[in-house]
Coordinates of C-alpha atoms in Angstrom, one line a residue:
X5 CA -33.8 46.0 69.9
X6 CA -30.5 47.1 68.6
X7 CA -31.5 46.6 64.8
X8 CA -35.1 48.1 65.4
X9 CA -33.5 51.3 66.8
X10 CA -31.9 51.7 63.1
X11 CA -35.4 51.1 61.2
X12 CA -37.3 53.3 63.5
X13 CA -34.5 55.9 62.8
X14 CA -34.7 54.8 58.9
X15 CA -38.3 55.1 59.3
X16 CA -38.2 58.7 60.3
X17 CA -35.7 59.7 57.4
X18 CA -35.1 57.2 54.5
X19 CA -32.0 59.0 54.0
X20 CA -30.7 56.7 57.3
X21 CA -29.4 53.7 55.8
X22 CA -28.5 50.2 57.0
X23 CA -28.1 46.8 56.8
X24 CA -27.2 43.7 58.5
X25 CA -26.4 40.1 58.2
X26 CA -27.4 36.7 60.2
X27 CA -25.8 33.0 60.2
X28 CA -28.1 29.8 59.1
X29 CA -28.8 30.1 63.2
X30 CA -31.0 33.6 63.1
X31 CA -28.2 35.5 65.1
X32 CA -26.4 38.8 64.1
X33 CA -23.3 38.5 62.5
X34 CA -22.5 41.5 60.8
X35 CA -24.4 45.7 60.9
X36 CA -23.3 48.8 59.4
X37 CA -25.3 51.9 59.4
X38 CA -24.5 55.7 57.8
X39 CA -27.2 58.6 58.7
X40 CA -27.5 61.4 56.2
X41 CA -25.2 63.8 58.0
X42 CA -22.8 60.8 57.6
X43 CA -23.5 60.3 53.5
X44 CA -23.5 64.1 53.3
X45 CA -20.0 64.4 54.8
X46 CA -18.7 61.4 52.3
X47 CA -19.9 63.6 49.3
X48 CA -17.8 66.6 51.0
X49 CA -15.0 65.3 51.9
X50 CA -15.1 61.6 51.0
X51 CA -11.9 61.5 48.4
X52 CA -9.6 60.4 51.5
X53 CA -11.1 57.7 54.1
X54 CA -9.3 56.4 57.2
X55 CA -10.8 52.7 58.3
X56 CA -10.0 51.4 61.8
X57 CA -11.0 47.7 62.5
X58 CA -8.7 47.7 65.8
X59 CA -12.1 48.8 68.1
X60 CA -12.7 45.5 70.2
X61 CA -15.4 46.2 72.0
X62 CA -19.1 45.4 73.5
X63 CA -20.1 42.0 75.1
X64 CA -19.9 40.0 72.2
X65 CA -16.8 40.6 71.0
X66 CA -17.8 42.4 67.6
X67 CA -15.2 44.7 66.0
X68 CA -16.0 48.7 65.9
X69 CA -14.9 49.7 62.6
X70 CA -15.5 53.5 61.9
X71 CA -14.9 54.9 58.5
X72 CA -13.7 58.9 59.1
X73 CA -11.6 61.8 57.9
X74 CA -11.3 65.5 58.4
X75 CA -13.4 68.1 57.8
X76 CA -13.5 71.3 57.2
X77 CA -12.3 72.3 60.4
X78 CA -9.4 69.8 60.4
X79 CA -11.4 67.5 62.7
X80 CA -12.2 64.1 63.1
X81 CA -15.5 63.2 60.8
X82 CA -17.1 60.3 60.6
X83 CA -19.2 58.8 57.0
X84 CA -20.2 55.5 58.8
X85 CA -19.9 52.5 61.1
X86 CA -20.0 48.6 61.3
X87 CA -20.1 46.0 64.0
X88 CA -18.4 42.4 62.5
X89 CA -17.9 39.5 64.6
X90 CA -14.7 38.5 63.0
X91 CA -11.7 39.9 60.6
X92 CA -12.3 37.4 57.7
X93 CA -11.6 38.8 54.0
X94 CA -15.3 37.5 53.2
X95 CA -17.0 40.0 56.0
X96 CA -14.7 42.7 54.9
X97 CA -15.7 42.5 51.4
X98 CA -19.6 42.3 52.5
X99 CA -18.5 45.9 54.5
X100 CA -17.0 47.3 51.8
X101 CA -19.6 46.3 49.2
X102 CA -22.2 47.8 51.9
X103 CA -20.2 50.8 52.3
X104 CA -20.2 51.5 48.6
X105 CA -23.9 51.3 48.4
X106 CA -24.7 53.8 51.0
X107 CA -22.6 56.2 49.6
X108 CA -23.7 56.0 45.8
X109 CA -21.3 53.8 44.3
X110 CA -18.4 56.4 44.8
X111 CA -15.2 54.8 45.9
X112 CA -12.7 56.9 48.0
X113 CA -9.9 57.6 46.1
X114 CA -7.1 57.0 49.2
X115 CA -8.2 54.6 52.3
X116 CA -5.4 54.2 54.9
X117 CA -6.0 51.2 57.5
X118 CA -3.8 49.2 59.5
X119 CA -1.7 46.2 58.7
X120 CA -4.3 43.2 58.4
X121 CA -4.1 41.2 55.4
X122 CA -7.8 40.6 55.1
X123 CA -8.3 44.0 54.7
X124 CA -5.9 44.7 51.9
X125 CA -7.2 42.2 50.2
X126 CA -11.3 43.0 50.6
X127 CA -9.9 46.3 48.9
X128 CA -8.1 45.0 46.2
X129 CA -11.3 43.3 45.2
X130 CA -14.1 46.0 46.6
X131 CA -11.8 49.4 46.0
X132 CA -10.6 48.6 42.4
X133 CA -9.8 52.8 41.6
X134 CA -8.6 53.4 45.7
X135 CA -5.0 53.5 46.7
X136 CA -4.8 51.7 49.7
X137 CA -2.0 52.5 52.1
X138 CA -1.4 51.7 56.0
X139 CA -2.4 54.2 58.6
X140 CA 1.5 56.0 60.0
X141 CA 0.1 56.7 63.8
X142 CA -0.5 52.7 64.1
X143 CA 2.9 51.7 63.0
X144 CA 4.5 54.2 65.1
X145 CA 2.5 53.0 68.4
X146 CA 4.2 49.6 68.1
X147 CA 7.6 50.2 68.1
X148 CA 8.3 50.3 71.8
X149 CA 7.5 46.4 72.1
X150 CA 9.6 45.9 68.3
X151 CA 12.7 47.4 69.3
X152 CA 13.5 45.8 72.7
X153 CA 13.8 47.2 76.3
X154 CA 16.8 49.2 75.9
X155 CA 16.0 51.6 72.9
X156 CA 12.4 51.8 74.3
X157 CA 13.5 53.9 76.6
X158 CA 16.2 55.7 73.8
X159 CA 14.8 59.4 73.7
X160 CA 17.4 59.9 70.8
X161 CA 16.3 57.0 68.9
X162 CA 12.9 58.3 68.5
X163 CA 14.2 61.6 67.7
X164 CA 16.2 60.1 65.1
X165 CA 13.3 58.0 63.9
X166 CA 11.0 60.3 64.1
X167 CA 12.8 62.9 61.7
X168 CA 13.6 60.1 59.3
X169 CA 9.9 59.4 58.9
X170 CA 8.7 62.7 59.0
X171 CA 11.6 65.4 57.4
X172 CA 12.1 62.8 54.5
X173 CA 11.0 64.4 51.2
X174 CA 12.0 62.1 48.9
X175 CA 12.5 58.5 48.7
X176 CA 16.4 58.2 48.3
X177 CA 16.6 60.8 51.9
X178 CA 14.5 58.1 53.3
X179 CA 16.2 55.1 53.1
X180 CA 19.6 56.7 54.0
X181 CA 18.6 57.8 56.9
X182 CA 17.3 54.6 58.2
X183 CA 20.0 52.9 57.0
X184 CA 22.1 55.5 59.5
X185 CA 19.5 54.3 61.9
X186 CA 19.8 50.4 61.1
X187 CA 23.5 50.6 61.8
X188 CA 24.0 53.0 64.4
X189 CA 22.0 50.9 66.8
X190 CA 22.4 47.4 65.5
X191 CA 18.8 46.4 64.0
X192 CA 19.7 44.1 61.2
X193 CA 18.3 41.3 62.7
X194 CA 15.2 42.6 64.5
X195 CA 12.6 41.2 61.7
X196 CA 10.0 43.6 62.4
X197 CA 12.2 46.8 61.6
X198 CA 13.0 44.8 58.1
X199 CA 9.7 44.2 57.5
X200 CA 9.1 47.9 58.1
X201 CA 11.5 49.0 55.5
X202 CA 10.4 46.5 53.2
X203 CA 6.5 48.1 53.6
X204 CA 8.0 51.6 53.5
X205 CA 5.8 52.5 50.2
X206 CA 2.9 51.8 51.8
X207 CA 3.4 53.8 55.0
X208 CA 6.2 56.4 54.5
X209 CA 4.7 60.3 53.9
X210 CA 7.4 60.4 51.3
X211 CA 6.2 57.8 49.0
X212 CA 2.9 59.8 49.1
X213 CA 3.5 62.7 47.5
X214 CA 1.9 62.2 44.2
X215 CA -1.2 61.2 46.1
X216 CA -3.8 64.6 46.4
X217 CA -4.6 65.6 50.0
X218 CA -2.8 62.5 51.5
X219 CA -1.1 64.7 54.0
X220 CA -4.6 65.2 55.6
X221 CA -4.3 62.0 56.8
X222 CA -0.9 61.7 57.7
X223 CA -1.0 64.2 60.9
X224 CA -0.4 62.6 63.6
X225 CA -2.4 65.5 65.7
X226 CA -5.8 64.5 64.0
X227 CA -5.2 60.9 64.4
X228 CA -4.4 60.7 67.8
X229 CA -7.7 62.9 68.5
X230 CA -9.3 60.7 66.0
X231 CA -8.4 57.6 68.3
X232 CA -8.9 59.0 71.4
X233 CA -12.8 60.2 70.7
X234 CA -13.3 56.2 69.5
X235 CA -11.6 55.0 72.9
X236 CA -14.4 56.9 75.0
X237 CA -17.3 54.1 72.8
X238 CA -14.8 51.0 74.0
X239 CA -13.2 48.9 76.7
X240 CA -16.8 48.3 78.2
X241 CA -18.6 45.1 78.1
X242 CA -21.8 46.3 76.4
X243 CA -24.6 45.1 74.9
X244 CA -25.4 46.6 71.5
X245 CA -28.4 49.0 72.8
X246 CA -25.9 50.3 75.4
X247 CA -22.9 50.8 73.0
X248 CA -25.4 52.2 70.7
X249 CA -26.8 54.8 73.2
X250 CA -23.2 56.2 73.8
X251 CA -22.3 56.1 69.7
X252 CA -25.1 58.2 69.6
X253 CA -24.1 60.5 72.7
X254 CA -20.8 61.0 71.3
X255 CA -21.5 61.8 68.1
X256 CA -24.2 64.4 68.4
X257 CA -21.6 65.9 70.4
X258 CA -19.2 66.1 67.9
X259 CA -21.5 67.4 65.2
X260 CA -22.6 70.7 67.8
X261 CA -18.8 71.3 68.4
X262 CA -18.8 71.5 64.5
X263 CA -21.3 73.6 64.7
X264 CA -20.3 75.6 66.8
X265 CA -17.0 76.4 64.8
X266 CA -19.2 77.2 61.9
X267 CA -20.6 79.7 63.9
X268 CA -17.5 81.1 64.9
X269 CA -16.0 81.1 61.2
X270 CA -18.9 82.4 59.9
X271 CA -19.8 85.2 62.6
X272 CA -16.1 86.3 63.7
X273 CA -13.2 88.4 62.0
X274 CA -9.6 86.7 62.0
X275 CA -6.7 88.7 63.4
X276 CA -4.4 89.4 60.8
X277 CA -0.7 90.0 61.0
X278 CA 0.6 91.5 57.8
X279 CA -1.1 94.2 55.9
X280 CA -1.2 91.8 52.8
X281 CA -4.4 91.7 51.2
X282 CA -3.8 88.3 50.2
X283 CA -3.7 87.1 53.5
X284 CA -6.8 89.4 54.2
X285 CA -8.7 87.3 51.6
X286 CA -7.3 83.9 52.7
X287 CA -9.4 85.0 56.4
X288 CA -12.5 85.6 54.2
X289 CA -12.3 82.5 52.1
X290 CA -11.0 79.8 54.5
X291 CA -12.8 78.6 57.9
X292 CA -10.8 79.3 61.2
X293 CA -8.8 77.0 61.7
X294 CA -7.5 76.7 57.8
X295 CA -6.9 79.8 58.0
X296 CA -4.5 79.8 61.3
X297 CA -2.2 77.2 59.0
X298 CA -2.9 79.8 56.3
X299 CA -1.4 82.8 58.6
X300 CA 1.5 80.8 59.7
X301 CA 2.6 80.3 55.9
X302 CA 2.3 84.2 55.1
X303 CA 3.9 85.4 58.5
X304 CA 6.8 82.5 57.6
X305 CA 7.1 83.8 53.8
X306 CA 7.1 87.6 55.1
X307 CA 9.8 86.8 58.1
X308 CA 12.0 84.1 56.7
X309 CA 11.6 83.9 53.0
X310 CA 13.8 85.5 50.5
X311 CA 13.7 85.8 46.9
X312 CA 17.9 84.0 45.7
X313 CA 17.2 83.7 41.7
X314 CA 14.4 84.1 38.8
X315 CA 14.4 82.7 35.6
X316 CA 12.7 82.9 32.6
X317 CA 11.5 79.7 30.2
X318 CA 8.6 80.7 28.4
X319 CA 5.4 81.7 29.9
X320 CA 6.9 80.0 32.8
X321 CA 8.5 82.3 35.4
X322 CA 11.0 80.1 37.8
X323 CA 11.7 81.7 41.5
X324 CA 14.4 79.9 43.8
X325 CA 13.3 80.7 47.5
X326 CA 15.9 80.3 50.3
X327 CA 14.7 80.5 54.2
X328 CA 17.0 81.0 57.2
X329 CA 19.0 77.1 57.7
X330 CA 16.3 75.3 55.8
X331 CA 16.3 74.0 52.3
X332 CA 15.8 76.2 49.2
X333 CA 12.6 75.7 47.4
X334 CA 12.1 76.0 43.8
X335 CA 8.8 77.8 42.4
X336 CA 7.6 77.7 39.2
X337 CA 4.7 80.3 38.1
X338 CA 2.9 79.9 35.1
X339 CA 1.8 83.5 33.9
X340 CA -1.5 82.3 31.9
X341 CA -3.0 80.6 34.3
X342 CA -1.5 82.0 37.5
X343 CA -0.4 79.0 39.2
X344 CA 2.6 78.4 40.9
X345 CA 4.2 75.1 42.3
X346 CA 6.8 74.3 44.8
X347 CA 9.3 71.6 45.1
X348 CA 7.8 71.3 48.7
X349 CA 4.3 70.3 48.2
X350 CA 2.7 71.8 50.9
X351 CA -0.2 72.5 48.5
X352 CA -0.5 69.3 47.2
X353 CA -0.4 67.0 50.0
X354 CA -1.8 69.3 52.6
X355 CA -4.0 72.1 50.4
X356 CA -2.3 75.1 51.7
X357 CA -0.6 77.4 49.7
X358 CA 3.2 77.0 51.3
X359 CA 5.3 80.1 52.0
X360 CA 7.3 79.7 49.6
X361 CA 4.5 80.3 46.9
X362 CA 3.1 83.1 48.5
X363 CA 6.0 86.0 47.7
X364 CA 5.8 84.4 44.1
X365 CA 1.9 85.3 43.6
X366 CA 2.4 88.9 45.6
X367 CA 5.2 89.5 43.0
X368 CA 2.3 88.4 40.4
X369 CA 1.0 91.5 41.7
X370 CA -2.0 89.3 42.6
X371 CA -4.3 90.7 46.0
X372 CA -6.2 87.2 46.0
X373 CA -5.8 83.8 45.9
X374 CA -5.8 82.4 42.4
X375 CA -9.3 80.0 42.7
X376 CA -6.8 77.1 42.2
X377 CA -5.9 77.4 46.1
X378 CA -9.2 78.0 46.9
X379 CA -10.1 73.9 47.9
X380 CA -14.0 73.8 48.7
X381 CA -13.7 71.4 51.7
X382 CA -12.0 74.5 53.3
X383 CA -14.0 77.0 52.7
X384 CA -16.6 78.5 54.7
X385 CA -19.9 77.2 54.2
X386 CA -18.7 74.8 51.9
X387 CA -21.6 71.9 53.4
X388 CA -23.9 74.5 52.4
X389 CA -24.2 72.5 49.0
X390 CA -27.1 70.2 48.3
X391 CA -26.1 66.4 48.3
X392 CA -28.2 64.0 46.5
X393 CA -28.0 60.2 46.7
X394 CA -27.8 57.8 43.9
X395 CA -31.8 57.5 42.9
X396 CA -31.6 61.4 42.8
X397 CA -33.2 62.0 46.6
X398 CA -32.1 65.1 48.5
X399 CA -30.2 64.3 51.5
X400 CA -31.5 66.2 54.6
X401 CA -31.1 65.8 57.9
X402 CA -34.0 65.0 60.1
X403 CA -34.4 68.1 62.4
X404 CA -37.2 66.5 64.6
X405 CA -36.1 65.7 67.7
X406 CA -37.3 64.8 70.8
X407 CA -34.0 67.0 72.5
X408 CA -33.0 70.4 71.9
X409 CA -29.8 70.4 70.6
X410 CA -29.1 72.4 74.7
X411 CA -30.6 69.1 76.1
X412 CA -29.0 66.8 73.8
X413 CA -25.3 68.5 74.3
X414 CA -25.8 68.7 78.3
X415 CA -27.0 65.0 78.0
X416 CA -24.0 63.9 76.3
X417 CA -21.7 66.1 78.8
X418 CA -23.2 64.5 81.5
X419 CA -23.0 61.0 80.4
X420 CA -19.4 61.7 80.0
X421 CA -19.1 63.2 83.3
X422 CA -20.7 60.1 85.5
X423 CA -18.5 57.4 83.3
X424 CA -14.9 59.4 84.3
X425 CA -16.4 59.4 88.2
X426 CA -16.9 56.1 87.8
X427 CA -13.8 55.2 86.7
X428 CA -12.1 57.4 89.2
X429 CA -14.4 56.1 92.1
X430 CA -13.9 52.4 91.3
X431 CA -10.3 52.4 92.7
X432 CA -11.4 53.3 96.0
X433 CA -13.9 51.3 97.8
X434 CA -14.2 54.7 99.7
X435 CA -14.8 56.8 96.4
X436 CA -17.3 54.5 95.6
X437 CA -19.8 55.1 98.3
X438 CA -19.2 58.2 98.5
X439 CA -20.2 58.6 94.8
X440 CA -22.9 55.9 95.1
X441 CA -24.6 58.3 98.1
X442 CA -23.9 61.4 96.4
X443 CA -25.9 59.9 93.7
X444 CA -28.8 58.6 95.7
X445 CA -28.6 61.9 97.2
X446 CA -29.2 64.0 93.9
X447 CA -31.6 60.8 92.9
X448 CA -34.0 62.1 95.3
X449 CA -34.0 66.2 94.9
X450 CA -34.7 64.8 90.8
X451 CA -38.0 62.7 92.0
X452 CA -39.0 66.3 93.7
X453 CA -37.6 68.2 90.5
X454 CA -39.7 66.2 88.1
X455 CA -43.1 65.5 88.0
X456 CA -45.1 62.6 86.6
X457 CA -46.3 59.3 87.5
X458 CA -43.2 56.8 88.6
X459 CA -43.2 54.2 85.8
X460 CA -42.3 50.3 86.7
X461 CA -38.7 49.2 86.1
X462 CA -39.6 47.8 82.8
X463 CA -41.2 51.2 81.8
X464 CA -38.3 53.3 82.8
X465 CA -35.7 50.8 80.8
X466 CA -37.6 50.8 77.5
X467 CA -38.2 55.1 78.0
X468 CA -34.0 54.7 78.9
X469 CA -33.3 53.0 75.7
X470 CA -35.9 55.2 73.6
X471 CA -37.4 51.4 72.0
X472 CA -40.1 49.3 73.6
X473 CA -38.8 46.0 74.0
X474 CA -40.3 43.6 71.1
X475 CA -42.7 40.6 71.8
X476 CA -41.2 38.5 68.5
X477 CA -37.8 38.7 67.9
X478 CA -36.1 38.0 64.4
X479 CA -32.5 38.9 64.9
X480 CA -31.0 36.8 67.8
X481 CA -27.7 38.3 69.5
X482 CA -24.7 37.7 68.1
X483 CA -22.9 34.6 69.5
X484 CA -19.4 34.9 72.0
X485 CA -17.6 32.1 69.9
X486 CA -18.1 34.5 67.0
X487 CA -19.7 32.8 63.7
X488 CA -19.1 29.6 63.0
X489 CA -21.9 28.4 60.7
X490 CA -22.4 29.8 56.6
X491 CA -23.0 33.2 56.9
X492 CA -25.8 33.9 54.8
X493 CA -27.5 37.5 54.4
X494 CA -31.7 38.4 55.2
X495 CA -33.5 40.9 54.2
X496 CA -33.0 44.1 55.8
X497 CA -34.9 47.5 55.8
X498 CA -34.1 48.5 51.8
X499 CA -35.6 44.8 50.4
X500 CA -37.4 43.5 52.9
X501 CA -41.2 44.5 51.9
X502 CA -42.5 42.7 49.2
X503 CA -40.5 39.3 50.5
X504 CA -41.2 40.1 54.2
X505 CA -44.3 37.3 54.1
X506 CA -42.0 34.7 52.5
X507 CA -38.6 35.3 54.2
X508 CA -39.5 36.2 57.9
X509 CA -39.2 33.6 60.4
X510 CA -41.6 33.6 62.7
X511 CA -40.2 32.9 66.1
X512 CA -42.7 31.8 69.2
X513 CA -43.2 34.4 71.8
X514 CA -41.6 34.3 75.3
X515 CA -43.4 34.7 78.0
X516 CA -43.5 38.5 79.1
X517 CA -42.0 38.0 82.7
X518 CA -39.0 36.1 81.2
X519 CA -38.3 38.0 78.5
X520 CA -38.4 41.0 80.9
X521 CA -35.5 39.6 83.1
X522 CA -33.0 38.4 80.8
X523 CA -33.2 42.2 79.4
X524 CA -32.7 43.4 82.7
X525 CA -29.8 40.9 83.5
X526 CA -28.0 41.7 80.2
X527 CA -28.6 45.3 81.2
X528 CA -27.0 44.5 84.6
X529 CA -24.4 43.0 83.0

């Protein structure tokens, strides 16, 4: 059912894509599937990937493995999603080879994931062009049960370590620091905190400098929200229709909240602080919440920022900025094409032009923004822009819906709603029946609400899960023990017409009463 849902859904719009894989025993091993809001975000904002393979979830014991990064809003987006029943380098590869073909053959050019081997190595042989580094937020989160009991409770040892990973602009600055660190609270022997140090290029914002953008990923703000929208899918025994209904739930509400902040970039005027014109333009240019960064900088380059020394080489015009107790910068400000750097790199790891960059261009006597800091995935209306796919299709969503976006976004809110009563009433055996006859309660004003003829129970679960429940099935459900035959790959939506007569397996047909109850019991369950 779980596998039809995507070919009906690929059926309505070709631009859905999918594909799966079964063992020598019929039953489903690996899924991934990318609609085309999904491939149309990858062409937008695709250069810088996060992958997360630590989602345990649903009642098989698959692996949730999004593939996201942030928008234009600086918010959580998402180009695409798998189910694998284990963390082998082989099904990794098979993702990552999938992966690339939904999105046209273009690589990312920076994917951050966590620490497991397999996956560095499926990228090494899948992402030839991508540098691969490890995701920060997931390093950080283990070092209360590295470090022992004693400096897991140390609020100065995380201040210390904090700054050292984050205030550490250059490599040498780095590794002092937590060399302070090492020896001031005697971790020479803890092997994890070595290891650390010895995977410091991988993980460190310092070491990433060079990389375009990479500070995008490296916020520890976006991730967090990142994580915590993916939580609210696991931690619940589901079957794959169920986890499939609240995937869907979540992420149409996602894509109205981004709506909804195109609306209000598009339909609202900034508040501006200075009466700079440059900062004027940056409000016109930039969406909302670009912009607020944007403000911050100019406020910060107008309050704190003075101009200590300019020199002259060439066509080259060298500005040393000092600002209240923090380091100087140095800006250099080339006259012909009117583009300045900064020893801090704001712009190039974050793609905001830093404070210290801004006095240089207003001494330029420039009003605007040079269109070297004008990024498109920050500028309004930048998913305006026709995407096409590899064989030269337009990518367009599928408008038709059975929901109004209004039903659709009180749907989701209210599926939200009854899973955090739930898990506030299940503590109380007195919560619960309160909230199970407050429910039966509103259960019947709804049978008054709503007319129509009451369906049977089998009815009502196939109108629930928006699929009729099949009378063959194909595709049987993925097995506890995880695979353990040869995995071998069948036809899925993109091949499987002209070979459907020769590679489809005809399997005999349960009885309709039997079939019936074991849905309803893995429902139940």
């Amino acid at each position: 059912m779980f596998v039809d849902q995507l070919s009906r859904k690929s059926l309505a719009n070709p631009c859905f894509y999918f594909d799966y894989v079964v063992d020598d025993q019929g039953r489903l091993v690996h899924v991934f599937w990318a609609d085309t809001t999904c491939r149309k975000n990858y062409a937008h904002f695709g250069e810088l990937v996060s992958f997360d393979s630590t989602y345990n979830t649903n009642e098989y014991g698959m692996i949730f493995t999004p593939f996201t990064s942030v928008n234009h809003h600086k918010n959580s987006v998402l180009f695409g999603a798998a189910m694998l029943s284990n963390e082998k380098t082989k099904s990794y590869i098979w993702l990552f080879h999938t992966f690339l073909k939904a999105m046209g053959g273009v690589a990312p050019k920076l994917i951050i994931t966590d620490e497991a081997a397999s996956i560095k190595l499926a990228i090494q042989d899948v992402f030839t062009t991508t540098v691969h580094r490890l995701c920060m937020w997931h390093i950080l989160m283990k070092i209360v049960d590295k470090v022992g009991p004693t400096l897991k409770e140390d609020e100065e040892f995380h201040q210390r370590l904090s700054w050292c990973v984050w205030s550490s602009e250059t490599l040498i600055e780095f590794e002092e620091r937590w060399g302070h660190i090492t020896t001031k609270y005697e971790l020479y022997g803890n092997e994890w905190f070595t290891t650390k140090f010895e995977q410091r290029k991988s993980w460190v914002p310092a070491f990433f400098n060079d990389i375009p953008l990479s500070g995008l990923l490296r916020t520890t703000s976006w991730l967090e929200s990142a994580n915590s929208f993916f939580s609210r899918l696991i931690g619940w025994k589901l079957s794959l229709v169920e986890f499939w209904l609240r995937f869907d739930g979540a992420i149409e509400e996602q894509r109205y909240k981004e709506l909804e902040m195109d609306n209000v970039t598009l339909h609202t005027t900034r508040n501006l602080k200075t009466q700079w014109r440059i900062e004027k333009h940056g409000s016109e240019v930039f969406t909302h919440e670009v912009f607020k960064e944007f403000q911050i900088e100019v406020i910060a380059a107008r309050d704190h920022c003075l101009i200590d020394t300019v020199q002259q080489d060439s066509d080259v015009k060298i500005t040393g900025i000092i600002e209240d107790s923090r380091r100087p910068r140095v800006v250099h400000y080339n006259r012909s094409t009117m583009v300045a750097t900064c020893s801090c790199m704001l712009f190039e790891t974050h793609g905001i032009p830093c404070r210290h960059i801004i006095p240089v261009l207003r001494g330029a006597k420039l009003n605007e923004l040079p269109s070297y800091y004008l990024l498109e995935r920050f500028m309004q209306g930048c998913k305006k822009t026709q995407v096409f796919d590899a064989d030269g299709t337009l990518l367009e969503e599928n408008t038709s819906n059975k929901n109004d976006p209004e039903t659709q976004k009180l749907l989701s809110e209210t599926c939200n709603q009854m899973e955090k009563l739930v898990l506030e009433a299940k503590q109380s055996s007195v919560a619960m029946r309160l909230l199970r006859d407050e429910l039966i309660a509103v259960g019947k004003k709804l049978k008054e609400m709503v007319a129509g003829k009451e369906g049977s129970q089998v009815e009502e679960f196939e109108s629930y899960l928006g699929c009729s429940i099949p009378n063959r099935i194909d595709i049987l459900p993925p097995s506890d023990t995880r695979s353990r035959g040869k995995i071998k790959r069948i036809k899925g939506h993109h091949d499987k017409g002209a070979q459907q007569n020769k590679n489809e397996k005809k399997k005999k047909k349960s009885k309709d009463a039997t079939y019936v109850q074991d849905m309803q019991a893995s429902c139940d369950t």
